[in-house]
mmCIF file of C-alpha atoms in Angstrom:
data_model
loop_
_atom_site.group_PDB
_atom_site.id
_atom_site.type_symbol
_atom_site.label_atom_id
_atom_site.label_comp_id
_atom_site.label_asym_id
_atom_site.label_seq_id
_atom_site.Cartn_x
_atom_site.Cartn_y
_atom_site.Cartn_z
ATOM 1 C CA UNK Y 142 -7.252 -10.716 -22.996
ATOM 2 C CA UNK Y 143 -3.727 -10.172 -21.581
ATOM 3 C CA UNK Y 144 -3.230 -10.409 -17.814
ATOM 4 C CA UNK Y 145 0.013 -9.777 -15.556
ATOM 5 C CA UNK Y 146 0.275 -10.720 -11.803
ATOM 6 C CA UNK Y 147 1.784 -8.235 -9.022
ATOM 7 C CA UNK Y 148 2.514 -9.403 -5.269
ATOM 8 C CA UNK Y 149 -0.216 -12.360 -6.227
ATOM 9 C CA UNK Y 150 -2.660 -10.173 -7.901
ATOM 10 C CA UNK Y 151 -3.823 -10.489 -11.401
ATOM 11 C CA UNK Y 152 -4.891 -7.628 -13.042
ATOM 12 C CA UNK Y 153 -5.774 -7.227 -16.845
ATOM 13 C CA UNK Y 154 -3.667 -4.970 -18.596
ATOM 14 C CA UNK Y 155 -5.203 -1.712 -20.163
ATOM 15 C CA UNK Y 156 -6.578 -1.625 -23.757
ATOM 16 C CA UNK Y 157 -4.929 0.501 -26.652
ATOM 17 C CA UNK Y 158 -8.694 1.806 -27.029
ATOM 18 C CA UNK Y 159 -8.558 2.929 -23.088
ATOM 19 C CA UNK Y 160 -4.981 4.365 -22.962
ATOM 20 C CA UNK Y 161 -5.797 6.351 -26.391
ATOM 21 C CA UNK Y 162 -8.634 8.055 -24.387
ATOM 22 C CA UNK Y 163 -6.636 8.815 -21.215
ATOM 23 C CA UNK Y 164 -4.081 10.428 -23.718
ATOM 24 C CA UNK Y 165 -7.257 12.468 -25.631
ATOM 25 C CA UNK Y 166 -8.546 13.313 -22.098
ATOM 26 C CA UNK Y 167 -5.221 14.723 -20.661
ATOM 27 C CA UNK Y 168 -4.610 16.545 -25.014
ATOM 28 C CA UNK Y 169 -7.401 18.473 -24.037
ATOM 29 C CA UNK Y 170 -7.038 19.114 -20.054
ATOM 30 C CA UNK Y 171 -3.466 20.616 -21.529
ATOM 31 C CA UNK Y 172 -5.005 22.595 -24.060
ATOM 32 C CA UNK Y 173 -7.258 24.344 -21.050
ATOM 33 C CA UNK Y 174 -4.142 25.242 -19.370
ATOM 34 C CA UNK Y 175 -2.634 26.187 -22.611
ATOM 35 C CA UNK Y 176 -5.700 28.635 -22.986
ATOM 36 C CA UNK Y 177 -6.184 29.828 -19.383
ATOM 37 C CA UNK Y 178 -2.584 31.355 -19.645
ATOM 38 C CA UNK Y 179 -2.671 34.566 -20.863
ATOM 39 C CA UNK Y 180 -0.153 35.589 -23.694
ATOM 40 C CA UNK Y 181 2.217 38.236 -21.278
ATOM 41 C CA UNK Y 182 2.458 34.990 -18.849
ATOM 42 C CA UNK Y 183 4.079 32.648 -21.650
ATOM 43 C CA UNK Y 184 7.171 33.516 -20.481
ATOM 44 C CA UNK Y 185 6.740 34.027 -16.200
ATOM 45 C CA UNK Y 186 8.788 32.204 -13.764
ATOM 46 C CA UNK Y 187 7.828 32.053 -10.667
ATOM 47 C CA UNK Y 188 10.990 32.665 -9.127
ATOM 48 C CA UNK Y 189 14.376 32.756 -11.939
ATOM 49 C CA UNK Y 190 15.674 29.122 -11.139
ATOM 50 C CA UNK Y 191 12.418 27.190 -12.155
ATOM 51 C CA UNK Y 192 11.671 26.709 -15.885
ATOM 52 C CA UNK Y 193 8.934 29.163 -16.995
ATOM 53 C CA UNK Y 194 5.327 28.460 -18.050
ATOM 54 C CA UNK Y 195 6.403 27.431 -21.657
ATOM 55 C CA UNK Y 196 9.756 25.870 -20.773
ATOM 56 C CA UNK Y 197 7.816 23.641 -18.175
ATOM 57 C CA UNK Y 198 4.597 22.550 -21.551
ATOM 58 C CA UNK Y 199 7.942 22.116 -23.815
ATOM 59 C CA UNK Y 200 9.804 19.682 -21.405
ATOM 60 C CA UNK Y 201 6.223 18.012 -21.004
ATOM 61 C CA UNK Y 202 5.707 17.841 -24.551
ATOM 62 C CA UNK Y 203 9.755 16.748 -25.458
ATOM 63 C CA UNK Y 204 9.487 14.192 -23.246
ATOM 64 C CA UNK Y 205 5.992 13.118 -24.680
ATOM 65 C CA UNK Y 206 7.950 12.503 -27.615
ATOM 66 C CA UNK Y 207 10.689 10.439 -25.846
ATOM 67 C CA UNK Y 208 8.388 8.074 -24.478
ATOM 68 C CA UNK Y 209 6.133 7.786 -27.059
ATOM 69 C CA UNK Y 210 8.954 7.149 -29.779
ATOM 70 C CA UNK Y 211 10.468 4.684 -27.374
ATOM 71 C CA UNK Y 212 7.289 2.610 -26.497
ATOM 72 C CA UNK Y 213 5.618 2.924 -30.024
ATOM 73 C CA UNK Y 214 9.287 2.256 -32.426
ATOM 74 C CA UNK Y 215 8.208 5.571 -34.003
ATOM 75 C CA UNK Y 216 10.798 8.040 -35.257
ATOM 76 C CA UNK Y 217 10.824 10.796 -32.939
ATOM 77 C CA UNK Y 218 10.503 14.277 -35.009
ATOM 78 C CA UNK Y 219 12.208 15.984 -31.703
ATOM 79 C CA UNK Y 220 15.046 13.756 -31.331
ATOM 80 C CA UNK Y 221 17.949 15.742 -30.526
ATOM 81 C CA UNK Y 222 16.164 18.931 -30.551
ATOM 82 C CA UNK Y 223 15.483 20.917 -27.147
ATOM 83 C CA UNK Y 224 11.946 22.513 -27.265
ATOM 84 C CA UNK Y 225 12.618 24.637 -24.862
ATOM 85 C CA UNK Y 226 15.212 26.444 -26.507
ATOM 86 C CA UNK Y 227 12.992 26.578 -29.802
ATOM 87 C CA UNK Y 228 12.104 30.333 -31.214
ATOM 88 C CA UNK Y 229 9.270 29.035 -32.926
ATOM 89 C CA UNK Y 230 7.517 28.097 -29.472
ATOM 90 C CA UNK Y 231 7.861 31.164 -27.519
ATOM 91 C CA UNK Y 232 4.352 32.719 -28.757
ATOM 92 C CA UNK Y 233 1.230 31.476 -27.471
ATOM 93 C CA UNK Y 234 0.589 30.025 -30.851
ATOM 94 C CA UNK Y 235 3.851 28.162 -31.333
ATOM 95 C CA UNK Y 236 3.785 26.861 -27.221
ATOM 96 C CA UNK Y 237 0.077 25.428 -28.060
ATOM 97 C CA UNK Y 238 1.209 24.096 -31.450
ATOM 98 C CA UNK Y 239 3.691 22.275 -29.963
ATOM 99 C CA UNK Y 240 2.493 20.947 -27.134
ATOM 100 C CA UNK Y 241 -1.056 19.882 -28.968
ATOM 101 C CA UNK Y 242 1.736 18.091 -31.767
ATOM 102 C CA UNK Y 243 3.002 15.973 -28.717
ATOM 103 C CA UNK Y 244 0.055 14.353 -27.750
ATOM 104 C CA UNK Y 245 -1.029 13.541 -31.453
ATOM 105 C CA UNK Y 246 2.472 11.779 -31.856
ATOM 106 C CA UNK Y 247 1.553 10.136 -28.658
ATOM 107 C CA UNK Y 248 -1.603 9.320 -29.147
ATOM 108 C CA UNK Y 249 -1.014 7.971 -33.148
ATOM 109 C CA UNK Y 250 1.765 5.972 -32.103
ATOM 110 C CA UNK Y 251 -0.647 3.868 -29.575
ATOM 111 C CA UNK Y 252 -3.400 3.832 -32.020
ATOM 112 C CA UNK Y 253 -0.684 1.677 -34.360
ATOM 113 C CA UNK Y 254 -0.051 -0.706 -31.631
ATOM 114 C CA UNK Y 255 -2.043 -3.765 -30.980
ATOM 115 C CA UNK Y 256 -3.408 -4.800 -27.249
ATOM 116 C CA UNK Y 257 -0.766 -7.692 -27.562
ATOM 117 C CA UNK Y 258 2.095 -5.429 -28.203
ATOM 118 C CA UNK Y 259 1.296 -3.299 -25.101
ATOM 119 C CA UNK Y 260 2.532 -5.957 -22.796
ATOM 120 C CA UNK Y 261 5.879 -6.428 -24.821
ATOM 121 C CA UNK Y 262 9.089 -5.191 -23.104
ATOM 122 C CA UNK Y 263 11.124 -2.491 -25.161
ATOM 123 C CA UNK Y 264 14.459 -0.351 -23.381
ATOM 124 C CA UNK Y 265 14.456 3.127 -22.603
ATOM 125 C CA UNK Y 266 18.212 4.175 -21.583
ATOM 126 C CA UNK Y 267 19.493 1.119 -19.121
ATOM 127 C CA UNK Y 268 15.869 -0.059 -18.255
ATOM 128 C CA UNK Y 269 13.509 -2.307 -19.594
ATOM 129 C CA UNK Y 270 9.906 -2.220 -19.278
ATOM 130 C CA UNK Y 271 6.711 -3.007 -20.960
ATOM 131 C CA UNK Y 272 5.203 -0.681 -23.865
ATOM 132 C CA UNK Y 273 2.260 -0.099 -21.413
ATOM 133 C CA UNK Y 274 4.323 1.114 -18.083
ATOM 134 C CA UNK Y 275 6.373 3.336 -20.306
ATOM 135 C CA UNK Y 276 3.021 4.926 -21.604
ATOM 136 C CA UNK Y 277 2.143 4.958 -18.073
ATOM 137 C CA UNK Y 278 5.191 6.871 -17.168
ATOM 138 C CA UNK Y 279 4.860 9.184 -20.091
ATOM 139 C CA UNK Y 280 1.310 9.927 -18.417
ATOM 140 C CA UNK Y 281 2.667 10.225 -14.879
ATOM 141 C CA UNK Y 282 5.389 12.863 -16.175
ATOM 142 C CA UNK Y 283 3.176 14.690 -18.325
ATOM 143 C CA UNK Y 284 0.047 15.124 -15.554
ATOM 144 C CA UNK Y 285 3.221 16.147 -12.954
ATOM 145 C CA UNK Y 286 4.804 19.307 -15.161
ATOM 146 C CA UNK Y 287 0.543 20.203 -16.221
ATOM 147 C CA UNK Y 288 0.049 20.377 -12.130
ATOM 148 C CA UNK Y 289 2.965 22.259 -11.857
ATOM 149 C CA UNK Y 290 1.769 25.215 -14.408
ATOM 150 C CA UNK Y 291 -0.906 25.742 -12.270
ATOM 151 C CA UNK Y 292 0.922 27.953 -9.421
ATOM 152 C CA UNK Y 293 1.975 30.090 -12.813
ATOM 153 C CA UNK Y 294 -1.593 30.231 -13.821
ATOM 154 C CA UNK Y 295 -2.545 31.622 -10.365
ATOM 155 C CA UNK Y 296 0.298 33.713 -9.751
ATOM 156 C CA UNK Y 297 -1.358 35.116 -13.195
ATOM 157 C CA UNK Y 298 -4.358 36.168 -11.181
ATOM 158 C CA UNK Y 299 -6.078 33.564 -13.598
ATOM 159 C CA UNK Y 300 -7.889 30.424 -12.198
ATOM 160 C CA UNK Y 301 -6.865 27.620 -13.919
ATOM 161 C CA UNK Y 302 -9.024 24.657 -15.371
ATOM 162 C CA UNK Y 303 -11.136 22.826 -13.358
ATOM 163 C CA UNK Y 304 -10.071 19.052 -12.708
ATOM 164 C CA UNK Y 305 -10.705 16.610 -15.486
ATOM 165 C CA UNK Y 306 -10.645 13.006 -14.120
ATOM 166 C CA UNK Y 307 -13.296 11.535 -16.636
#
């Protein structure tokens, strides 16, 4: 059992088993928002200097990549590429692909990590932070640009997905 202190506070550090199943929960929360969009809105911005629906799931699922690559050691199959740019992800299809492809990269790359290894500290740019807290900001980032889709959803006349905490 690993444990890290804060401020005085000791608080166990999450399990690979429990971080896979946040990532599974928020694959499929994703995938409802991917869904509830309808093909014409793909490419809607809300107003022309915000990223569009897709642009906003292909930065959330480029940087899924990043992280994951980063706090896992795996090769990132994105590196250098930007998503949002991609031909091959302007359809419905090819956004969902792609974004559903992040989160299995994500979600693999944990699965090959051990408890122990969560709490080891690995660089991302000029900082240096555990495996865990960059998963954790991976999450953070990726539940941000999902909230942000759903003004395009509505603006859609669609109602997006209902909250999925558990």
């Amino acid at each position: 059992m690993l444990w890290v202190t804060f401020s005085g506070f000791s608080t166990k550090l999450a399990t690979v088993s429990q971080i896979t199943a946040e990532w599974q929960r928020a694959k499929e929360y994703t995938k409802e928002y991917l869904d509830a969009m309808p093909e014409d809105g793909i490419g809607f911005k809300p107003t022309p200097e915000v990223r569009s629906f897709a642009e906003q799931m292909l930065h959330l699922a480029n940087a899924n990549y990043n992280f994951a690559s980063g706090a896992t050691g795996k090769f990132n199959p994105m590196q250098g590429k930007k998503m949002e740019t991609m031909e091959e992800f302007k359809t419905k299809a090819g956004l969902t692909k792609a974004v559903m492809d992040s989160y299995d990269f994500v979600i693999d790359g944990v699965k090959g990590l051990s408890d122990a290894q969560l709490a080891e500290n690995v660089k991302m740019g000029p900082r240096e932070m555990s495996r865990e807290t960059m998963l954790a900001k991976a999450f953070e980032h990726q539940t941000h640009h999902r909230g942000q889709t759903t003004v395009y959803i509505r603006m859609k006349g669609v109602k997006p997905p209902n909250e999925k905490l558990f």
